[in-house]
Coordinates of C-alpha atoms and ligand atoms in Angstrom, one line a residue:
M1 CA -84.5 -1.0 32.0
D2 CA -82.2 -3.2 29.9
N3 CA -84.4 -4.1 27.0
N4 CA -81.9 -6.6 25.6
K5 CA -81.8 -8.5 28.9
L6 CA -85.6 -8.5 29.0
A7 CA -85.8 -9.8 25.4
Q8 CA -83.4 -12.6 26.3
L9 CA -85.4 -13.5 29.4
L10 CA -88.6 -13.7 27.3
F11 CA -87.2 -15.3 24.2
P12 CA -84.3 -17.4 25.2
D13 CA -84.8 -19.8 22.3
V14 CA -85.0 -17.3 19.4
V15 CA -81.9 -17.6 17.4
N16 CA -82.8 -15.7 14.2
T17 CA -83.1 -12.0 13.6
P18 CA -85.6 -10.1 11.5
E19 CA -82.7 -9.5 9.0
Y20 CA -82.5 -13.2 8.6
Y21 CA -86.1 -13.5 7.4
E22 CA -85.9 -10.3 5.4
E23 CA -83.1 -12.0 3.4
K24 CA -84.8 -15.4 3.3
F25 CA -87.9 -13.9 1.8
P26 CA -86.7 -11.3 -0.6
Y27 CA -88.9 -9.0 -2.7
R28 CA -90.5 -11.0 -5.4
K29 CA -89.2 -10.6 -8.9
L30 CA -92.4 -9.8 -10.8
P31 CA -93.3 -7.7 -13.8
N32 CA -94.0 -4.1 -13.4
K33 CA -97.5 -3.4 -11.8
A34 CA -97.9 -7.0 -10.8
E35 CA -99.6 -7.4 -7.5
V36 CA -99.4 -10.1 -4.8
T37 CA -102.7 -10.9 -3.1
R38 CA -103.9 -13.6 -0.8
M39 CA -106.8 -15.3 0.7
A40 CA -106.2 -15.8 4.4
P41 CA -109.2 -17.8 5.8
S42 CA -109.4 -19.2 9.3
P43 CA -110.3 -22.8 9.1
T44 CA -113.6 -22.6 10.8
G45 CA -115.4 -24.9 8.3
F46 CA -117.8 -22.3 7.1
I47 CA -116.9 -20.7 3.8
H48 CA -119.5 -18.5 2.2
L49 CA -120.3 -16.5 -0.8
G50 CA -118.5 -13.4 0.6
N51 CA -115.3 -15.4 0.8
L52 CA -115.6 -16.5 -2.8
Y53 CA -116.4 -12.9 -3.8
S54 CA -113.2 -11.7 -2.2
A55 CA -111.2 -14.6 -3.5
L56 CA -112.2 -13.9 -7.0
A57 CA -111.3 -10.3 -6.6
D58 CA -107.9 -11.3 -5.2
E59 CA -107.4 -13.8 -8.1
R60 CA -108.3 -11.2 -10.8
I61 CA -106.2 -8.5 -9.2
A62 CA -103.2 -10.7 -9.1
H63 CA -103.5 -12.3 -12.5
R64 CA -104.5 -9.3 -14.5
N65 CA -100.8 -8.1 -14.4
G66 CA -98.8 -11.3 -13.9
G67 CA -98.8 -11.3 -10.1
V68 CA -99.3 -14.0 -7.5
F69 CA -102.4 -15.1 -5.6
Y70 CA -101.7 -17.4 -2.7
L71 CA -103.6 -19.2 0.1
R72 CA -102.6 -18.7 3.7
I73 CA -104.3 -20.5 6.6
E74 CA -104.9 -18.4 9.7
D75 CA -105.2 -21.2 12.2
T76 CA -104.0 -19.4 15.3
D77 CA -107.3 -19.8 17.0
E78 CA -107.4 -23.4 18.2
K79 CA -111.0 -23.1 19.5
R80 CA -112.5 -22.2 16.1
K81 CA -110.6 -24.9 14.1
V82 CA -112.6 -27.6 12.4
D83 CA -111.3 -30.8 11.0
G84 CA -111.3 -30.9 7.2
A85 CA -111.9 -27.2 6.9
V86 CA -108.6 -26.6 4.9
E87 CA -109.5 -29.2 2.4
T88 CA -113.0 -27.7 2.0
I89 CA -111.4 -24.3 1.3
I90 CA -109.0 -25.8 -1.3
N91 CA -111.8 -27.8 -2.9
V92 CA -114.1 -24.8 -3.1
L93 CA -111.4 -22.8 -4.9
R94 CA -110.7 -25.6 -7.3
Y95 CA -114.4 -26.3 -7.9
F96 CA -115.1 -22.7 -8.8
D97 CA -111.9 -22.6 -10.8
I98 CA -110.3 -19.8 -8.8
E99 CA -106.7 -20.4 -9.6
F100 CA -104.2 -19.9 -6.8
D101 CA -100.4 -20.1 -7.4
E102 CA -98.9 -20.8 -4.0
G103 CA -99.6 -21.7 -0.4
A104 CA -101.7 -24.3 1.3
G105 CA -102.7 -26.9 -1.2
Y106 CA -99.2 -27.2 -2.6
A107 CA -96.4 -29.1 -0.8
D108 CA -93.9 -27.0 1.1
T109 CA -91.2 -28.6 -1.1
D110 CA -92.9 -27.3 -4.3
P111 CA -90.8 -24.7 -5.9
Q112 CA -93.6 -22.1 -5.9
N113 CA -94.0 -22.4 -2.1
A114 CA -90.8 -20.3 -1.4
Y115 CA -92.5 -17.9 1.0
G116 CA -93.9 -20.5 3.4
P117 CA -94.9 -22.1 5.6
Y118 CA -98.4 -21.0 4.9
F119 CA -100.0 -22.2 8.1
Q120 CA -99.7 -19.7 10.8
R121 CA -99.2 -22.3 13.5
Q122 CA -96.0 -23.3 11.7
R123 CA -94.7 -19.8 11.8
V124 CA -94.5 -19.2 15.5
E125 CA -90.7 -19.0 15.5
I126 CA -90.9 -16.1 12.9
Y127 CA -93.4 -14.2 15.1
H128 CA -91.3 -14.6 18.1
T129 CA -88.3 -13.3 16.3
Y130 CA -90.1 -10.1 15.5
A131 CA -91.7 -9.9 18.9
K132 CA -88.2 -10.2 20.5
S133 CA -87.0 -7.3 18.3
L134 CA -89.9 -5.2 19.5
V135 CA -89.0 -5.9 23.1
E136 CA -85.3 -5.1 22.4
R137 CA -86.5 -1.7 21.2
G138 CA -88.8 -1.1 24.1
L139 CA -91.9 -1.4 22.0
A140 CA -93.4 -4.5 23.6
Y141 CA -93.7 -5.8 27.1
P142 CA -95.1 -8.7 29.0
C143 CA -98.4 -8.2 30.8
F144 CA -99.4 -10.4 33.7
C145 CA -102.9 -9.0 34.3
S146 CA -105.6 -11.6 35.0
E147 CA -109.1 -11.5 33.6
E148 CA -110.2 -10.1 36.9
D149 CA -107.6 -7.3 36.8
L150 CA -108.8 -6.4 33.3
A151 CA -112.4 -6.5 34.4
E152 CA -111.6 -4.1 37.2
V153 CA -109.9 -1.7 34.9
R154 CA -112.8 -1.8 32.6
K155 CA -115.3 -1.1 35.4
K156 CA -113.3 1.9 36.5
Q157 CA -113.2 3.3 33.0
E158 CA -117.0 2.7 32.6
D159 CA -117.7 4.4 35.9
N160 CA -115.5 7.4 34.8
K161 CA -117.2 7.3 31.4
E162 CA -113.8 6.9 29.8
L163 CA -112.6 4.9 26.8
T164 CA -112.3 1.3 27.8
G165 CA -109.2 -0.7 27.0
Y166 CA -105.6 -1.2 28.0
Y167 CA -103.8 2.1 27.5
G168 CA -101.9 4.9 29.1
E169 CA -102.2 4.9 32.9
Y170 CA -104.6 2.0 32.8
A171 CA -101.9 -0.2 31.3
L172 CA -100.9 -1.7 34.6
C173 CA -97.9 -3.7 33.4
R174 CA -96.4 -1.0 31.2
N175 CA -93.8 0.1 33.7
L176 CA -92.9 -3.1 35.5
T177 CA -89.2 -3.3 36.3
Y178 CA -87.0 -6.0 35.0
E179 CA -86.8 -7.5 38.6
E180 CA -90.6 -7.5 38.9
I181 CA -91.0 -9.3 35.6
E182 CA -88.3 -11.8 36.4
E183 CA -89.8 -12.6 39.7
K184 CA -93.3 -13.2 38.2
I185 CA -91.8 -15.4 35.5
N186 CA -89.8 -17.4 38.0
A187 CA -93.0 -17.8 40.0
G188 CA -94.6 -19.3 37.0
E189 CA -97.1 -16.5 36.2
S190 CA -98.3 -16.6 32.7
Y191 CA -98.3 -13.5 30.6
V192 CA -99.3 -12.0 27.2
L193 CA -97.0 -9.8 25.2
R194 CA -98.4 -6.3 24.5
L195 CA -97.4 -3.6 22.1
R196 CA -96.3 -0.4 23.8
S197 CA -98.4 1.9 21.7
Q198 CA -96.9 5.1 20.6
G199 CA -100.2 6.5 19.5
S200 CA -101.9 9.7 20.7
P201 CA -105.6 10.3 21.0
D202 CA -105.4 13.7 19.3
R203 CA -103.6 12.4 16.2
E204 CA -105.2 10.7 13.1
I205 CA -104.0 8.3 10.6
S206 CA -105.1 8.6 7.0
F207 CA -104.7 6.3 4.1
V208 CA -106.4 5.6 0.8
D209 CA -108.4 2.4 0.9
S210 CA -108.6 0.9 -2.6
I211 CA -112.3 0.3 -2.3
M212 CA -113.6 2.7 0.4
G213 CA -111.4 5.7 -0.7
E214 CA -109.8 8.1 1.8
I215 CA -110.0 6.9 5.4
K216 CA -109.2 9.0 8.4
L217 CA -109.3 7.4 11.8
P218 CA -107.9 8.2 15.3
E219 CA -104.5 6.7 16.0
N220 CA -104.3 3.5 17.9
I221 CA -103.5 4.1 21.6
H222 CA -104.2 0.7 23.0
D223 CA -101.4 -1.6 24.1
I224 CA -102.9 -4.5 22.2
V225 CA -102.0 -8.1 22.7
I226 CA -99.6 -9.3 20.1
L227 CA -98.7 -12.8 21.6
K228 CA -101.3 -14.7 23.6
R229 CA -100.4 -16.6 26.8
D230 CA -99.5 -19.7 24.8
G231 CA -97.1 -17.6 22.6
V232 CA -99.4 -17.8 19.6
P233 CA -99.8 -14.4 17.9
T234 CA -103.1 -12.5 17.5
Y235 CA -104.5 -11.9 14.0
H236 CA -103.2 -8.3 14.1
F237 CA -99.6 -9.3 14.7
A238 CA -99.5 -12.4 12.5
H239 CA -101.1 -10.8 9.5
A240 CA -98.6 -7.8 9.6
I241 CA -95.6 -10.1 9.6
D242 CA -97.0 -12.6 7.1
D243 CA -98.2 -10.0 4.6
H244 CA -94.9 -8.3 4.9
L245 CA -92.7 -11.4 4.6
M246 CA -94.9 -13.0 1.9
R247 CA -94.5 -9.8 0.1
T248 CA -98.2 -9.1 -0.3
T249 CA -98.9 -5.8 -2.1
T250 CA -102.7 -5.8 -1.9
V251 CA -104.9 -7.0 0.9
I252 CA -108.6 -7.4 0.1
R253 CA -110.5 -8.3 3.3
G254 CA -113.8 -7.9 5.0
G255 CA -115.0 -4.5 6.0
E256 CA -115.2 -5.7 9.6
W257 CA -111.4 -5.2 9.8
L258 CA -111.5 -1.5 8.8
A259 CA -112.0 -0.4 12.5
S260 CA -108.7 -2.2 13.3
A261 CA -106.7 -0.5 10.6
P262 CA -105.1 2.0 13.1
I263 CA -103.7 -1.0 15.0
H264 CA -102.3 -2.4 11.8
Y265 CA -101.0 1.0 10.7
E266 CA -99.0 1.2 14.0
L267 CA -97.8 -2.3 13.8
F268 CA -96.5 -1.9 10.3
H269 CA -94.8 1.3 11.4
V270 CA -93.1 -0.1 14.5
L271 CA -92.0 -3.2 12.7
G272 CA -90.5 -1.1 10.0
F273 CA -92.6 -2.5 7.2
K274 CA -94.2 -0.8 4.3
M275 CA -98.0 -1.1 4.5
P276 CA -99.7 -3.0 1.7
A277 CA -102.6 -1.4 -0.1
Y278 CA -105.8 -2.3 1.7
G279 CA -109.2 -2.7 0.1
H280 CA -112.0 -3.3 2.6
T281 CA -115.0 -5.0 1.0
A282 CA -118.6 -4.1 1.9
H283 CA -121.0 -6.8 3.1
L284 CA -123.1 -8.6 0.4
M285 CA -126.6 -7.3 0.7
K286 CA -130.0 -8.7 -0.2
F287 CA -133.4 -7.2 -0.9
D288 CA -135.5 -7.7 2.2
E289 CA -139.2 -8.4 1.3
E290 CA -140.3 -7.7 4.9
T291 CA -139.0 -4.2 5.1
G292 CA -138.7 -3.4 1.4
G293 CA -135.1 -2.3 2.0
K294 CA -131.6 -3.7 1.8
R295 CA -130.1 -5.9 4.5
K296 CA -126.9 -7.9 5.0
L297 CA -127.0 -11.5 3.9
S298 CA -127.0 -13.4 7.1
K299 CA -125.6 -16.9 7.9
R300 CA -128.7 -17.6 10.0
K301 CA -131.4 -16.4 7.7
D302 CA -130.1 -17.0 4.2
P303 CA -129.0 -20.4 3.1
E304 CA -127.8 -18.9 -0.1
L305 CA -124.9 -17.4 1.7
S306 CA -123.3 -20.8 2.2
L307 CA -121.3 -22.1 -0.7
D308 CA -122.5 -25.6 0.1
Y309 CA -125.9 -24.5 -1.1
Y310 CA -124.6 -23.9 -4.7
R311 CA -122.7 -27.1 -4.8
R312 CA -125.6 -29.2 -3.4
D313 CA -128.0 -27.8 -6.0
G314 CA -125.3 -27.9 -8.7
Y315 CA -124.8 -24.4 -9.9
H316 CA -122.2 -24.4 -12.7
P317 CA -119.0 -22.9 -11.4
R318 CA -118.6 -20.8 -14.5
A319 CA -122.0 -19.2 -14.0
M320 CA -121.1 -18.4 -10.4
K321 CA -118.0 -16.8 -11.5
V322 CA -119.7 -14.7 -14.1
Y323 CA -122.3 -13.7 -11.6
L324 CA -119.7 -12.8 -9.0
L325 CA -117.9 -10.6 -11.5
T326 CA -121.1 -8.7 -12.2
L327 CA -121.3 -8.1 -8.5
L328 CA -117.6 -7.2 -8.2
N329 CA -117.3 -4.7 -11.1
S330 CA -120.3 -2.6 -12.2
N331 CA -119.0 -2.4 -15.7
F332 CA -118.4 -6.1 -16.2
E333 CA -121.9 -6.8 -17.5
E334 CA -121.6 -4.3 -20.3
W335 CA -118.2 -5.6 -21.2
Y336 CA -119.5 -9.2 -21.3
E337 CA -122.4 -8.3 -23.5
K338 CA -120.1 -6.5 -25.9
F339 CA -117.6 -9.4 -26.0
P340 CA -119.7 -12.5 -25.2
D341 CA -117.0 -14.8 -26.7
K342 CA -114.0 -13.4 -25.0
D343 CA -112.4 -15.2 -22.1
I344 CA -113.6 -13.5 -18.9
K345 CA -110.0 -13.4 -17.8
E346 CA -109.5 -10.6 -20.4
F347 CA -111.9 -8.3 -18.6
P348 CA -110.0 -5.3 -17.2
F349 CA -110.8 -5.8 -13.5
S350 CA -110.6 -2.8 -11.3
I351 CA -110.5 -2.6 -7.5
E352 CA -111.9 1.0 -7.7
K353 CA -115.1 -0.3 -9.3
M354 CA -115.9 -2.5 -6.3
S355 CA -119.0 -1.5 -4.5
Q356 CA -118.5 0.7 -1.4
S357 CA -122.1 0.2 -0.1
G358 CA -122.4 -3.5 -0.6
A359 CA -123.2 -5.4 -3.7
L360 CA -126.8 -6.6 -3.9
F361 CA -127.3 -10.3 -4.2
D362 CA -130.1 -11.1 -6.6
K363 CA -131.1 -14.7 -7.2
E364 CA -133.2 -14.0 -10.2
K365 CA -130.2 -12.4 -11.9
L366 CA -128.0 -15.3 -10.9
H367 CA -130.5 -17.6 -12.5
N368 CA -130.6 -15.6 -15.7
I369 CA -126.8 -15.8 -15.9
C370 CA -127.0 -19.5 -15.2
K371 CA -129.4 -20.0 -18.1
N372 CA -127.2 -18.0 -20.4
E373 CA -124.0 -19.7 -19.4
L374 CA -125.4 -23.2 -19.6
S375 CA -126.7 -22.4 -23.1
K376 CA -123.1 -22.1 -24.2
L377 CA -122.3 -25.7 -23.3
D378 CA -122.6 -28.5 -25.8
E379 CA -124.4 -31.7 -25.0
N380 CA -121.3 -33.6 -24.0
E381 CA -120.2 -30.8 -21.6
M382 CA -123.6 -30.7 -20.1
Y383 CA -123.7 -34.5 -19.8
D384 CA -120.4 -34.5 -17.9
F385 CA -121.5 -31.7 -15.7
L386 CA -124.7 -33.4 -14.7
Y387 CA -123.1 -36.8 -14.3
D388 CA -120.4 -35.4 -12.0
W389 CA -123.0 -33.6 -9.9
A390 CA -125.3 -36.6 -9.7
K391 CA -122.5 -39.0 -8.6
E392 CA -121.9 -36.8 -5.6
N393 CA -125.4 -35.5 -4.9
A394 CA -127.9 -38.0 -6.1
A395 CA -126.1 -41.3 -5.9
D396 CA -129.4 -43.3 -5.7
K397 CA -130.5 -42.0 -9.1
V398 CA -127.3 -42.1 -11.1
D399 CA -127.8 -45.6 -12.5
L400 CA -131.3 -44.7 -13.6
W401 CA -130.5 -41.5 -15.3
F402 CA -127.1 -42.3 -16.8
A403 CA -127.5 -46.0 -17.8
D404 CA -128.1 -45.1 -21.5
K405 CA -125.8 -42.3 -22.6
E406 CA -127.3 -41.9 -26.0
K407 CA -130.7 -41.4 -24.5
M408 CA -129.5 -38.7 -22.1
L409 CA -127.6 -37.0 -24.9
S410 CA -130.7 -36.9 -27.1
I411 CA -132.7 -35.4 -24.2
L412 CA -130.0 -32.8 -23.7
R413 CA -129.9 -31.9 -27.4
L414 CA -133.6 -31.4 -27.4
Y415 CA -133.8 -29.4 -24.2
M416 CA -130.8 -27.3 -25.0
G417 CA -132.1 -26.6 -28.5
I418 CA -128.9 -28.0 -30.1
G419 CA -129.4 -28.1 -33.8
A420 CA -132.6 -26.0 -33.5
K421 CA -132.8 -22.4 -34.8
R422 CA -132.3 -21.0 -31.4
R423 CA -130.7 -22.4 -28.2
R424 CA -133.2 -22.9 -25.4
K425 CA -132.6 -21.5 -22.0
D426 CA -134.6 -23.7 -19.6
F427 CA -131.7 -25.0 -17.6
I428 CA -130.5 -23.3 -14.5
F429 CA -128.7 -25.7 -12.1
A430 CA -128.1 -29.5 -12.1
K431 CA -130.8 -30.4 -9.6
Q432 CA -133.5 -28.4 -11.4
I433 CA -132.4 -29.8 -14.8
L434 CA -132.6 -33.4 -13.7
E435 CA -136.0 -32.8 -12.1
M436 CA -137.2 -31.2 -15.3
I437 CA -136.2 -34.1 -17.4
G438 CA -136.9 -36.7 -14.8
Y439 CA -140.1 -37.9 -16.5
F440 CA -137.9 -39.6 -19.2
F441 CA -136.8 -42.0 -16.5
E442 CA -139.6 -42.4 -14.0
E443 CA -143.2 -41.3 -13.4
K444 CA -143.5 -37.7 -12.2
E445 CA -144.9 -37.5 -8.7
E446 CA -146.9 -34.4 -9.4
K447 CA -148.5 -34.2 -12.8
E448 CA -150.4 -31.2 -14.1
E449 CA -154.1 -31.4 -14.2
F450 CA -156.0 -31.9 -17.5
K451 CA -158.0 -28.9 -18.4
L452 CA -161.0 -30.7 -20.0
P453 CA -163.3 -33.1 -18.3
A454 CA -162.1 -36.7 -17.8
D455 CA -164.5 -38.4 -20.2
I456 CA -163.5 -36.1 -23.1
T457 CA -159.8 -36.4 -22.3
S458 CA -160.1 -40.2 -22.3
Q459 CA -162.0 -40.4 -25.5
V460 CA -159.3 -38.2 -27.2
L461 CA -156.5 -40.3 -25.8
V462 CA -158.1 -43.6 -26.8
D463 CA -158.4 -42.4 -30.3
Y464 CA -154.8 -41.1 -30.2
L465 CA -153.5 -44.6 -29.3
E466 CA -155.7 -46.3 -31.9
S467 CA -154.6 -44.1 -34.7
Y468 CA -150.9 -43.8 -33.6
D469 CA -148.2 -44.9 -36.0
H470 CA -144.7 -44.8 -34.7
A471 CA -143.3 -44.7 -38.2
S472 CA -144.9 -41.3 -38.9
D473 CA -142.6 -38.3 -39.1
N474 CA -143.3 -35.2 -37.1
Q475 CA -145.5 -33.7 -39.8
A476 CA -147.6 -36.8 -40.4
W477 CA -147.9 -37.3 -36.6
F478 CA -149.3 -33.7 -36.3
S479 CA -151.7 -34.2 -39.2
N480 CA -153.1 -37.2 -37.4
L481 CA -153.5 -35.1 -34.3
K482 CA -155.6 -32.6 -36.3
E483 CA -157.8 -35.4 -37.6
I484 CA -158.4 -36.5 -34.0
A485 CA -159.3 -32.9 -33.2
D486 CA -161.9 -32.8 -36.0
R487 CA -163.3 -36.1 -35.0
H488 CA -163.9 -35.0 -31.4
G489 CA -165.3 -31.5 -31.9
F490 CA -162.1 -29.6 -31.5
A491 CA -161.0 -27.0 -34.1
S492 CA -158.0 -28.3 -36.1
D493 CA -157.5 -24.8 -37.5
M494 CA -156.6 -22.1 -35.1
K495 CA -158.0 -19.3 -37.2
A496 CA -161.4 -20.9 -37.4
Y497 CA -161.3 -21.5 -33.6
K498 CA -160.4 -17.9 -32.8
A499 CA -163.3 -16.6 -35.0
N500 CA -165.9 -18.8 -33.3
P501 CA -164.6 -20.5 -30.2
E502 CA -168.2 -21.2 -29.0
N503 CA -168.6 -23.7 -31.9
Y504 CA -165.9 -26.0 -30.5
K505 CA -164.9 -27.9 -27.3
G506 CA -161.4 -26.4 -27.8
S507 CA -158.7 -26.3 -30.4
I508 CA -155.8 -28.5 -31.7
S509 CA -153.6 -27.0 -29.1
D510 CA -155.9 -28.5 -26.4
V511 CA -155.6 -31.8 -28.0
A512 CA -151.9 -31.6 -28.2
E513 CA -151.8 -30.6 -24.6
M514 CA -153.8 -33.6 -23.5
V515 CA -151.2 -35.9 -25.1
R516 CA -148.4 -33.8 -23.7
I517 CA -149.6 -34.0 -20.1
A518 CA -150.4 -37.7 -20.5
V519 CA -146.9 -38.4 -21.7
T520 CA -144.8 -35.9 -19.7
G521 CA -146.9 -34.7 -16.8
M522 CA -146.4 -31.2 -18.0
S523 CA -148.1 -28.7 -20.3
N524 CA -144.9 -27.0 -21.3
T525 CA -142.1 -29.0 -22.9
P526 CA -140.0 -29.0 -26.0
D527 CA -141.1 -30.8 -29.2
L528 CA -143.5 -33.6 -28.2
W529 CA -142.9 -35.8 -31.2
T530 CA -139.2 -35.9 -30.4
I531 CA -139.9 -36.6 -26.7
I532 CA -142.1 -39.6 -27.8
H533 CA -139.3 -40.9 -30.0
I534 CA -136.8 -40.7 -27.1
I535 CA -139.1 -42.4 -24.7
G536 CA -140.2 -45.1 -27.2
E537 CA -143.6 -46.3 -28.3
D538 CA -144.1 -48.8 -25.5
A539 CA -143.4 -46.4 -22.7
M540 CA -145.6 -43.8 -24.4
R541 CA -148.5 -46.3 -24.6
E542 CA -148.0 -47.3 -21.0
K543 CA -148.2 -43.8 -19.8
I544 CA -151.2 -42.9 -21.8
N545 CA -153.0 -46.1 -20.9
A546 CA -152.4 -45.3 -17.2
V547 CA -154.2 -42.0 -17.7
I548 CA -157.1 -43.5 -19.6
K549 CA -157.7 -45.9 -16.7
Ligands
LIG601 N1 -108.3 -14.8 9.0 C1 -109.0 -13.5 8.7 C2 -110.5 -13.8 8.5 O1 -110.8 -14.9 8.2 C3 -108.4 -12.9 7.5 C4 -108.7 -11.5 7.3 C5 -107.7 -11.0 6.2 O2 -107.9 -11.4 5.0 O3 -106.7 -10.4 6.5 O4 -111.3 -13.0 8.7

């Protein structure tokens, strides 16, 4: 068979050669040890925590030594494409402050986009150039088998209890002659292009996976499809060419691709490319209350797998990043405790420290990290964060909450413990925060119950309003509360109360709690006097009067 003639028949329009592209995309000039990584999502519209987890790993690996992290869009599968999905991916990376240097999101004319285009659909000519070269070397051939032909092969293999697939003697189109091929093409038959696998079932490949360690797998023997009927490449073929020409050194990708590694190994080999280092990530896991064991986070069962979830509820991007780093590298937490004030970018990130068995997602831990990270903000940063969130996610409430900036800032100062001896850590995410402080702006729907009978509560509250003086400072206000306690049979002195609780209706703390619940709807809040002074005397009286009635 004249392979050149066949290549010309199949690819009459290809004008370039692989050498052309090798020259056009030279090795990158980067510092020693610098790595080139990428995020290569398919624009399916669903981007989840696992994607962010890998993206952060990619970003850290690239940037720890002055390398490059770029974004490539794997849009070869028309059926799975969703409008707006690329924007979503870019927005998510920007929102979580995961810096990428190159690729989709930048214009092709931008100087940093020298290795593009970064959308696979725009690279078809490049794929065809390499496919043609494989045909010229007898390493690829057209296959005209229909779905029915393939089903028949499969049935035969299953009946014979043999490995299913398109290989060896089952590869029906492997040995078509030039004349047969030409005839079919002239008759308008459609075809895919297949790799002529050189693999053998009794040989193994072995390589060191940066995360999983040493991997040994049987060689690929399948004549896999590299170009589909419409000439668009499969993932296997496209990723090999792209990662090579974009000069990727390190590929971090989902563990579901590990089984295909032998295909990629062969493709890199026949294409004459050096393999990048692969790191296959384990699935994020979750503690399963039903079984008491670990299970994979699932799209169907776990809303917290979706990144939308965190944006909708307003998790601070920095807290998410810190949390993901604790999942990514087991020694991050210790480092961060030791150097709480260092930029997290200084953490010596290591691929080897990524979990082989699947990092365990733990919401409580995430929440603790959120509390801690939010406690590092000042009131203005917190204000901006909440305001931005509310504009997007609670448009109907923005005017109510943010009409008076000074009021909001005083609430935040109080709740964050700014100026107090110790910072408070009540805040977790935007939605929870605004719910927590919502009573400053509108009546709470669900108020806590008063502990004492209604008539006693009313008597105390009436007295409180009668004796209230808005000019009193915190101390004088509290002394008045104690006097109220004494007048109504409550102990104003805690020691006296503890010694003989039976002599009293309750203590000063019960009295304070009545006022607290009446004003805020909650029994647990920061300093009540300050709250009253933020709300103002009239609003306080109105709230308490409503309870008395
Ligand atoms: N497009 C592939 C996916 O979304 C990318 C895998 C890879 O990173 O190579 O699963």
